[in-house]
Every structure is written in structure tokens, then in C-alpha cells.
mmCIF file of C-alpha atoms and ligand atoms in Angstrom:
data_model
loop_
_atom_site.group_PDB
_atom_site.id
_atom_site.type_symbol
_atom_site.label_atom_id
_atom_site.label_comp_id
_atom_site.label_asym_id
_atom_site.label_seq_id
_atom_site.Cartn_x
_atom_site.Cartn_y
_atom_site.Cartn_z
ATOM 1 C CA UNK A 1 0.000 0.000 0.000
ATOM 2 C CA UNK A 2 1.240 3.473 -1.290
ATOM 3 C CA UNK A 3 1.965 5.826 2.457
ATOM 4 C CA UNK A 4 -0.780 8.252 1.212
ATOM 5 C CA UNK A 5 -3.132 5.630 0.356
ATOM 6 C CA UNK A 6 -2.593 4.226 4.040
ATOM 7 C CA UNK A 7 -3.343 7.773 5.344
ATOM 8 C CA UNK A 8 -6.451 8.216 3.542
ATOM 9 C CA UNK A 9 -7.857 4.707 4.782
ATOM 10 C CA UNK A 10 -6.988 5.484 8.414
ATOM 11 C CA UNK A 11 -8.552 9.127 7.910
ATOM 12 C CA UNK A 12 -11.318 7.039 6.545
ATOM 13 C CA UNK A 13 -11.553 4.833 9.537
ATOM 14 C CA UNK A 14 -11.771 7.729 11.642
ATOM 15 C CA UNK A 15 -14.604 9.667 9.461
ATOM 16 C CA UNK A 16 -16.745 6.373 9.811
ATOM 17 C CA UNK A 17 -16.297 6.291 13.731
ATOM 18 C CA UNK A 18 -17.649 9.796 13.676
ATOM 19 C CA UNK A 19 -20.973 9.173 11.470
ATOM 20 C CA UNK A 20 -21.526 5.739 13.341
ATOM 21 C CA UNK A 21 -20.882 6.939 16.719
ATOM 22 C CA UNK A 22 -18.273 3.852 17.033
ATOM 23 C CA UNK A 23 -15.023 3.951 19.066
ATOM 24 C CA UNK A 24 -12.363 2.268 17.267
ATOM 25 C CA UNK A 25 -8.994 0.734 18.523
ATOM 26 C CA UNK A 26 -5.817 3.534 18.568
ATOM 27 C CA UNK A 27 -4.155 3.727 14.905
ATOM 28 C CA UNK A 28 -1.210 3.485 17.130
ATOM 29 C CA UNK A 29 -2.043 0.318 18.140
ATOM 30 C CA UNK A 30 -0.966 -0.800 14.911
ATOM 31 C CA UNK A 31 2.151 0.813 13.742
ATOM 32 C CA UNK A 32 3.787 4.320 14.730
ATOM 33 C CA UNK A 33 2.973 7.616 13.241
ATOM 34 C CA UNK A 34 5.114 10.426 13.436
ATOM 35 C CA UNK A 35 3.588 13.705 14.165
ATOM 36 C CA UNK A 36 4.139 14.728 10.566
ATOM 37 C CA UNK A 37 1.611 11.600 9.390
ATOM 38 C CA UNK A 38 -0.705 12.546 12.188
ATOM 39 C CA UNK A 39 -1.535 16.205 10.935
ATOM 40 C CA UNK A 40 -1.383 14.225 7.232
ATOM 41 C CA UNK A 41 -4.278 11.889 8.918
ATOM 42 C CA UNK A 42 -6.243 14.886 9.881
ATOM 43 C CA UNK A 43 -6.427 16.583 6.877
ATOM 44 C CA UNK A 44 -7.250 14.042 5.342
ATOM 45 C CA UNK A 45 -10.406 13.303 7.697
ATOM 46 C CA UNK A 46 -11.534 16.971 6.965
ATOM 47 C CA UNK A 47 -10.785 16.625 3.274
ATOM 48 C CA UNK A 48 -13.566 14.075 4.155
ATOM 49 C CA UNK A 49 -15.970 16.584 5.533
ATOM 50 C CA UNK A 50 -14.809 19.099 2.624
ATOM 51 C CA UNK A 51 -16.008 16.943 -0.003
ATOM 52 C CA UNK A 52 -19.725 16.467 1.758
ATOM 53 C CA UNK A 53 -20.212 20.207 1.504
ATOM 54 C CA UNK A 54 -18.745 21.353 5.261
ATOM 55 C CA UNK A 55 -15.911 24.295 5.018
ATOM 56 C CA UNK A 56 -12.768 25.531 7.344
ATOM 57 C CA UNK A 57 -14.494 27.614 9.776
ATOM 58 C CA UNK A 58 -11.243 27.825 12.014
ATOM 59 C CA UNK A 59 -8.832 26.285 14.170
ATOM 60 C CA UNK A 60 -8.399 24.546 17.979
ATOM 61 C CA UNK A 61 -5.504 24.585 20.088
ATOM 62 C CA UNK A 62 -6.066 21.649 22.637
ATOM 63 C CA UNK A 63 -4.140 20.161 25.920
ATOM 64 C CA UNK A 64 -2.864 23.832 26.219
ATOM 65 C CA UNK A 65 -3.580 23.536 29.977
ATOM 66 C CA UNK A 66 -1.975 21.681 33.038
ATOM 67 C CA UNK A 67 -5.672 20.383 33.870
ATOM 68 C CA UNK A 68 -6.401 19.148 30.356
ATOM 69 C CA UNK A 69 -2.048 17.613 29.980
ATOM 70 C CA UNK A 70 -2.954 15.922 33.510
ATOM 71 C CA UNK A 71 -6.781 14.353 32.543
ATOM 72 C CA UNK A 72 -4.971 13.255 29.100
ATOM 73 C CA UNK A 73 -1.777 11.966 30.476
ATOM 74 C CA UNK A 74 -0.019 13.914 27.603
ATOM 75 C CA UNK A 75 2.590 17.339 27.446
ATOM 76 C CA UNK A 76 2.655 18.416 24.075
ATOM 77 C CA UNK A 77 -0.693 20.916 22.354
ATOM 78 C CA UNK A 78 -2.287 20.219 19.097
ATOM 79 C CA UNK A 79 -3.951 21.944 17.044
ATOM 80 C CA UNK A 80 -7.157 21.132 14.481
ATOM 81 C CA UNK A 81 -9.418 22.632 12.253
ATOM 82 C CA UNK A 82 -13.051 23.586 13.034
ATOM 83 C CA UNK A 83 -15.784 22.454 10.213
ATOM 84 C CA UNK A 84 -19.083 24.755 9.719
ATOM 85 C CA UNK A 85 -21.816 22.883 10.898
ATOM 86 C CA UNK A 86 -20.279 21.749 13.869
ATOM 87 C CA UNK A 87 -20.751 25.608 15.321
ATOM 88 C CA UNK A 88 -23.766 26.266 17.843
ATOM 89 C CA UNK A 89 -25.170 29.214 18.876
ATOM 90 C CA UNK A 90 -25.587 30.000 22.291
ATOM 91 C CA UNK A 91 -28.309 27.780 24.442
ATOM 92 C CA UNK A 92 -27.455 25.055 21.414
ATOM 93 C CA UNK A 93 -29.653 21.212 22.522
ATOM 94 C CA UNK A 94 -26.518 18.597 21.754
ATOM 95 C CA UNK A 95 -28.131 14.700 21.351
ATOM 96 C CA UNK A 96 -26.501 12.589 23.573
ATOM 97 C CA UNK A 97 -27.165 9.933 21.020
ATOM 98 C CA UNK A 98 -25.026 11.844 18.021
ATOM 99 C CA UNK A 99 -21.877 11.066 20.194
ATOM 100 C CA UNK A 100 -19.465 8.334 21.635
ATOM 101 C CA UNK A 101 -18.976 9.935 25.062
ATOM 102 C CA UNK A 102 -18.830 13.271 24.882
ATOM 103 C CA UNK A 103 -16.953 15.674 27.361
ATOM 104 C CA UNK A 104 -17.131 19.441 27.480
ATOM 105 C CA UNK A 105 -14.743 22.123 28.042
ATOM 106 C CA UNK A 106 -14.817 25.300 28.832
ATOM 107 C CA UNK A 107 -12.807 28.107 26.299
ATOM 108 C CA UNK A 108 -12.258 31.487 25.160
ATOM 109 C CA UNK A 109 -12.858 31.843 21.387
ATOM 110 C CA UNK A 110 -10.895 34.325 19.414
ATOM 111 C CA UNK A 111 -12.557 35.982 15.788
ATOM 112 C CA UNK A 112 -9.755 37.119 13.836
ATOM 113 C CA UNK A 113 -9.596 40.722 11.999
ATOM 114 C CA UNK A 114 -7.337 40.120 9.856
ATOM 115 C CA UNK A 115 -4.590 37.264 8.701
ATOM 116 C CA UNK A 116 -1.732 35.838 10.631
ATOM 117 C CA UNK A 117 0.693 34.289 9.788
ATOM 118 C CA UNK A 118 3.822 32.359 11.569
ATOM 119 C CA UNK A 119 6.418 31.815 12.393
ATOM 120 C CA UNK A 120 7.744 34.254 15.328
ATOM 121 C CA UNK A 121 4.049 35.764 16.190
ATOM 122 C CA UNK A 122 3.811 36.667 19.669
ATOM 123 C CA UNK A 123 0.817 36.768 21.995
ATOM 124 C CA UNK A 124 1.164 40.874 21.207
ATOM 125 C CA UNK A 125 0.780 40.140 17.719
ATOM 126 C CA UNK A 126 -2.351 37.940 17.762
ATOM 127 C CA UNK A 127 -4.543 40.337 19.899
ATOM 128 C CA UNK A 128 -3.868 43.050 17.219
ATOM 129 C CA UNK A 129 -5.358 40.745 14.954
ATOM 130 C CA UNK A 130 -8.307 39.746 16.636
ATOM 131 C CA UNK A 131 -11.603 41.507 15.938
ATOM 132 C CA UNK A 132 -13.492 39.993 19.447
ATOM 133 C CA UNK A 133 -13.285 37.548 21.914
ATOM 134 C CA UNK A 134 -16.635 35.262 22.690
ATOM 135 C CA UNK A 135 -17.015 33.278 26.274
ATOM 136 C CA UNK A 136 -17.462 29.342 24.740
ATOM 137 C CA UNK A 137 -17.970 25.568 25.007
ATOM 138 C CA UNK A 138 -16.296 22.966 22.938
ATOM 139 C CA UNK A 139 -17.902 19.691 23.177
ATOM 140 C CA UNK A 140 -15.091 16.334 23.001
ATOM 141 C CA UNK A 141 -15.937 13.182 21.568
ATOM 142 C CA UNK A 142 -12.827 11.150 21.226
ATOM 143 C CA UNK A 143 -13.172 8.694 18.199
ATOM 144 C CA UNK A 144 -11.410 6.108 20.229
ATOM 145 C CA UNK A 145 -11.967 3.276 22.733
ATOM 146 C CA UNK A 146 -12.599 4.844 26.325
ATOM 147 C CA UNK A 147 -11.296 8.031 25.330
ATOM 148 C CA UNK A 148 -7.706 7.129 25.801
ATOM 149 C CA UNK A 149 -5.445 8.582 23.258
ATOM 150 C CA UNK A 150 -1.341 9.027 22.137
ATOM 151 C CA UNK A 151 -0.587 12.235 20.866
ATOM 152 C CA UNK A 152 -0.506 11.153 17.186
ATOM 153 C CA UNK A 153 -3.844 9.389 18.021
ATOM 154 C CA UNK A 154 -5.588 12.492 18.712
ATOM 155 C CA UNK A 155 -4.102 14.960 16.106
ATOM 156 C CA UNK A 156 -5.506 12.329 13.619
ATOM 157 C CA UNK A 157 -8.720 12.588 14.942
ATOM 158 C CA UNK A 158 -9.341 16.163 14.958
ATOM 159 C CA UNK A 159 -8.490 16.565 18.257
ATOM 160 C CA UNK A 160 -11.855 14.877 19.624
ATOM 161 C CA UNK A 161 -13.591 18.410 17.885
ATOM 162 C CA UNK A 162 -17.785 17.869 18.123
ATOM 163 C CA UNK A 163 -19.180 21.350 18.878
ATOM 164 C CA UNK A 164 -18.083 24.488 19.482
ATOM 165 C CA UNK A 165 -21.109 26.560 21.021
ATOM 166 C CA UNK A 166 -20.193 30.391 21.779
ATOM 167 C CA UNK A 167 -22.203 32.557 23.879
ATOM 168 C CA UNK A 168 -22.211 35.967 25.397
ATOM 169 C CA UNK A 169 -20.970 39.361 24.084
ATOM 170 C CA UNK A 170 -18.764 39.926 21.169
ATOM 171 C CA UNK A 171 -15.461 41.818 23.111
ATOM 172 C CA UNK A 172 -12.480 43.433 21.324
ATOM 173 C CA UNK A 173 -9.687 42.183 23.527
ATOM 174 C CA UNK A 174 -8.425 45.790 23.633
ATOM 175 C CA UNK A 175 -8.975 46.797 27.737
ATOM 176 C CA UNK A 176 -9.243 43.202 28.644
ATOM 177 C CA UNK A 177 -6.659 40.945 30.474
ATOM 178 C CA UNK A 178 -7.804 37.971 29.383
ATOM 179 C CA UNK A 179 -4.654 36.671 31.402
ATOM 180 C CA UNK A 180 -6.714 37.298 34.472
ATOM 181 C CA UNK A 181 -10.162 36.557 33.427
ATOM 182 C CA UNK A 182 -12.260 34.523 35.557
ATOM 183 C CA UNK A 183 -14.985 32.219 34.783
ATOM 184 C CA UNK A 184 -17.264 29.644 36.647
ATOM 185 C CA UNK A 185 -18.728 26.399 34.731
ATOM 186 C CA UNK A 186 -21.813 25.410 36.793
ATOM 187 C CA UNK A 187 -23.660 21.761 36.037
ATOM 188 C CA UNK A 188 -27.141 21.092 36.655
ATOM 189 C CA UNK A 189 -26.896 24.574 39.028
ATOM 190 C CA UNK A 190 -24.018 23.272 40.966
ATOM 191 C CA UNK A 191 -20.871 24.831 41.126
ATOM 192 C CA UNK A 192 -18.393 21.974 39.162
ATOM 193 C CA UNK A 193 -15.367 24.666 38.027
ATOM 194 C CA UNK A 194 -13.435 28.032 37.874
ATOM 195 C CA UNK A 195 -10.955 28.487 35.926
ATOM 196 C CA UNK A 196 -9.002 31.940 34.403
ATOM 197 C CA UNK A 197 -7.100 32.287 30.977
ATOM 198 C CA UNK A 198 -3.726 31.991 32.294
ATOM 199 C CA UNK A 199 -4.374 27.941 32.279
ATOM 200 C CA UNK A 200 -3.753 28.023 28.661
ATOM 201 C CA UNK A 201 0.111 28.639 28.256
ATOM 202 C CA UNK A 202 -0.414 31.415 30.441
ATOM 203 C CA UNK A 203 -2.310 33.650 28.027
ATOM 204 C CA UNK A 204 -5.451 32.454 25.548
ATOM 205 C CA UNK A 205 -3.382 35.139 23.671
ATOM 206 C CA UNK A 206 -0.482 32.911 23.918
ATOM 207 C CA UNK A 207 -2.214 29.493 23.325
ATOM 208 C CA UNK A 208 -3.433 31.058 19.482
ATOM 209 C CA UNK A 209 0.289 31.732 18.684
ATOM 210 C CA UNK A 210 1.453 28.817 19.876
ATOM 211 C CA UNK A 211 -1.596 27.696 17.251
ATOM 212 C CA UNK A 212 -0.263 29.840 14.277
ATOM 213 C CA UNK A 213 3.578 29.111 15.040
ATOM 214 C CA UNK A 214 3.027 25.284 15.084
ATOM 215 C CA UNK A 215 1.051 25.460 11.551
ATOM 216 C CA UNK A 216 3.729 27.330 9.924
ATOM 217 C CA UNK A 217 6.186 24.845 11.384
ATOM 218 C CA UNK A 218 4.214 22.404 9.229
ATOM 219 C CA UNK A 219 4.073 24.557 6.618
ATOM 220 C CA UNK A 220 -0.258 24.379 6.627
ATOM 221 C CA UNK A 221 -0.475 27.990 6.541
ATOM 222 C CA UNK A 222 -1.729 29.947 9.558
ATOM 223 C CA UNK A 223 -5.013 31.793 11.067
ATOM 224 C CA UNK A 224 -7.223 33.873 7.509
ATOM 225 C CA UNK A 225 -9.555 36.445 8.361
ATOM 226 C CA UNK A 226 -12.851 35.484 9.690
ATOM 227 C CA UNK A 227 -11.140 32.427 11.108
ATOM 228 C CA UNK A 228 -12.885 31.409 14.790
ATOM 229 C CA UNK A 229 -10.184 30.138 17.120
ATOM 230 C CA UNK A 230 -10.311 27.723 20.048
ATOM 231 C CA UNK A 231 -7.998 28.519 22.423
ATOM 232 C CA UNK A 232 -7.979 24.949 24.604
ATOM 233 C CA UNK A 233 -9.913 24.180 27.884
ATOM 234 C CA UNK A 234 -9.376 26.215 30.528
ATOM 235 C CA UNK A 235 -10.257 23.362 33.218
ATOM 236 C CA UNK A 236 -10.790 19.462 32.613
ATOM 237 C CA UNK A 237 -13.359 18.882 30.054
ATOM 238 C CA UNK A 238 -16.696 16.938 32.259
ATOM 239 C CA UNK A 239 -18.492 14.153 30.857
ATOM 240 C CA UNK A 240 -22.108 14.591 29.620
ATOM 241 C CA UNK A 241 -25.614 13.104 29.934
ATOM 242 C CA UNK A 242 -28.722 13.385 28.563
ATOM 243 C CA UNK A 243 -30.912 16.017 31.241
ATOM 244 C CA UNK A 244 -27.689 17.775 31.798
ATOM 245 C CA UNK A 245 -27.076 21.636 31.371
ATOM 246 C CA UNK A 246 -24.042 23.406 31.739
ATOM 247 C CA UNK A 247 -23.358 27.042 31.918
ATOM 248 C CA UNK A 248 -20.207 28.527 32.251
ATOM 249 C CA UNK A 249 -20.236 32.705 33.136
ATOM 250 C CA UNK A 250 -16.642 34.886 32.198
ATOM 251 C CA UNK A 251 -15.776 37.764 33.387
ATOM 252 C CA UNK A 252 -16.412 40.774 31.407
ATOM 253 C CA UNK A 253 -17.958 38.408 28.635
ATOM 254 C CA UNK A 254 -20.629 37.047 29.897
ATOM 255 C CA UNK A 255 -22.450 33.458 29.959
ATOM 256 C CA UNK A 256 -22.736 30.933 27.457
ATOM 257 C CA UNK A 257 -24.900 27.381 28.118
ATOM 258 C CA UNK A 258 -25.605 24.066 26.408
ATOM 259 C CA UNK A 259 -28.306 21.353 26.945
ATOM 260 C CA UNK A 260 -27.245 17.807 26.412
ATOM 261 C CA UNK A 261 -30.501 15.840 25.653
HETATM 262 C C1 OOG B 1 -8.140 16.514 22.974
HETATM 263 C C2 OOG B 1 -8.648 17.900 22.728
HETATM 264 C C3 OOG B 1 -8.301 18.832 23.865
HETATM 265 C C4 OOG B 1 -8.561 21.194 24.748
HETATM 266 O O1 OOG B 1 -9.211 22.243 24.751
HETATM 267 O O2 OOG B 1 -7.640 20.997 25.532
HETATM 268 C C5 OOG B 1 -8.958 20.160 23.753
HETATM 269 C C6 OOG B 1 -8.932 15.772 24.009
HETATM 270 O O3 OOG B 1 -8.744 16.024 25.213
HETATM 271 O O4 OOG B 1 -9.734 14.911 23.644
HETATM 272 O O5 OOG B 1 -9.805 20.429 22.943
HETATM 273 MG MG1 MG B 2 -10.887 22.207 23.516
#
């Protein structure tokens, strides 16, 4: 088998465990992939999506915090792109029954301005691009067994990306230490988190370099304008079930809520 006919089938494999809502065995179970292959793998899987009608809507940094490195047993971020459809509005209903096992997190979302473009950006650099920031909720559904993972696992599959629901205002970053900003996730009206935007490399500023840096390292280009950006879980993402709703309130930016059903 020809290497980029191996990476289409395992992108494949991956695509199907998405529409069937069927964990599959770790690709790494089988042979290694270098990190290289890996990002190959994921393109791949969205060049599935492309060709069903979805479109690049943005980018993810993930494992960008101590909490998430710690609940994944990894060190290293990611970082993956974000298709259309999978973007909710604020108070979006997810099905429990569309997903493996899915786990949400709590993030800041950047909206970019303008284009940026590594390497050497600095945290500086990417809130001069940014046209708002957006209080948000990415929902995880790893595509494999008992979401357990290697890192080449999970930059093949996306990086678990489901949903991304945004809420609240619309802020331009400008005024804002988003270093410092609080929030509190609450489940089912309990308190479950708090969290600030220093967890993610110690600025979300920083975490969307690190983002734009890393794709120019593999030469895939960087961050266009328009792009939405996912700058990784500020706490441990928290497993869902049907019934459940979780709201999560920022400072300065307000609250933003799902319903799993
Ligand atoms: C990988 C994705 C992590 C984040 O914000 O840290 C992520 C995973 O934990 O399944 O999205
Ligand atoms: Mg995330």
C-alpha cells in the first residue's frame, strides 16, 4: 500500500467512527505515526468533511492547559481545524445519542480581523489581529476506545472536535486581560469549576500563537480572516448526559450554556 493511500484509509476509519458513533482501537495500536503523518491523517479526515459540503471555519488549540495535559496523560498541544456545521449558537440542545462519550470544556474563542501568519508571532501580535473575543464551550468526543489517546492518536482525529457553542458578548480584547479573566462552569446549578485564561500557556493570547507558530512549522499555513479560534480548555473537560445543562459565566464576557438531551 502506497503511504498516502494508508493515510487516507486510516482518515477514513476515523470519518466512519464519527458518522456511526463507534469507538475504534488507537491507529497506534498498529504501527507508529510520526507527528508529521498525524496532521497528514487529519487533513485528510476533513478533506472528508470538505467533499460532503462542510468548510474551514477555524482552528483549535487543545491540551494547552496543566488540567487538560494531567486528565490526558499527555505534554505536548495540538492543534485542528473547526468544520461549519459543527458551530452552535448560544443555548445550542446537543443529542446525547449523536456522540461516543462526549466531554465538554470550557474556552475562550478568538474571531480574527485580519490574517496571521507564523512563524515568530507573539501573543502581542495575535490580539492586534483579533476583531473579538466570545465566552465558549467545545464539546469532546474522542473517536477512540474509552477516550484514551497518544498524541498522534488524537491529532488524527481532529483533536476529539464535536461542537463548538459560543455565547455571550462579542469583546475586542483591547482593555481586557484575558490573562486574568475569571470564569465559573456550573452543572445542573451546581458549582463543578473556575478556571481563568492563564491555564492556557499562560495567556489564551499565547495558546493562538502557539496555534499559528506550530502550523507554519508544518508549513499548513496559519489563522485567515474570519477564522474562529479555540484557544484549549481552561479546566478538565466533564463528561455529559442526557438532562444535563451546563453554563459557564466569564468575566467581562458574559455566559454561554448548552443542553445535552
Ligand atoms: C483533545 C482535545 C483537547 C482542549 O481544549 O484541551 C482540547 C482531548 O482532550 O480529547 O480540545
Ligand atoms: Mg478544547
Amino acid at each position: 500500500m502506497s503511504a498516502s493511500s494508508d493515510v487516507k484509509g486510516l482518515a477514513r476509519r476515523l470519518f466512519e467512527a464519527q458518522h456511526e458513533r463507534h469507538p475504534i482501537p488507537l491507529l497506534t495500536n498498529e504501527r507508529a505515526i510520526s507527528q508529521r503523518e498525524a496532521y497528514d491523517i487529519q487533513w485528510a479526515l476533513v478533506e472528508e468533511h470538505l467533499a460532503r459540503g462542510g468548510k474551514v471555519v477555524g482552528k483549535k488549540t487543545g491540551l494547552t492547559s496543566k488540567a487538560k495535559q494531567v486528565q490526558m496523560n499527555t505534554s505536548e498541544p495540538l492543534y485542528a481545524y473547526l468544520i461549519d456545521r459543527t458551530i452552535l449558537n448560544d443555548g445550542a440542545q446537543i443529542k446525547r445519542a449523536d456522540l461516543i462519550h462526549p466531554r465538554v470544556e470550557c474556552e475562550i474563542a478568538f474571531f480574527m480581523g485580519r490574517q496571521l501568519h507564523g512563524p515568530g508571532v507573539s501573543g502581542g501580535q495575535v490580539l492586534e489581529a483579533t476583531k473579538h473575543v466570545l465566552p465558549a464551550l467545545e464539546v469532546i468526543d474522542s473517536r477512540y476506545d474509552n477516550f484514551k489517546f497518544t498524541l498522534p492518536d488524537v491529532v488524527a482525529d481532529q483533536a476529539s472536535a464535536a461542537y463548538v457553542v459560543l455565547g455571550g458578548k462579542a469583546r475586542s480584547p483591547k482593555g481586557l486581560d484575558l490573562r486574568l479573566l475569571g470564569m465559573v462552569l456550573e452543572i445542573n446549578g451546581e458549582l463543578a469549576a473556575t478556571g481563568s485564561g492563564s491555564a492556557v500557556l499562560g495567556h489564551p493570547a499565547d495558546s493562538v500563537a502557539w496555534l499559528v507558530n506550530k502550523m507554519a512549522e508544518m508549513g499548513a499555513g496559519g489563522l485567515e480572516e474570519g477564522d474562529l479560534v479555540m484557544a484549549g480548555g481552561l479546566v478538565e473537560a466533564f463528561p455529559v448526559e442526557p438532562g444535563d445543562h451546563l453554563r459557564a459565566e466569564f468575566d467581562h464576557l458574559g455566559p454561554v450554556s448548552l443542553k445535552c438531551v
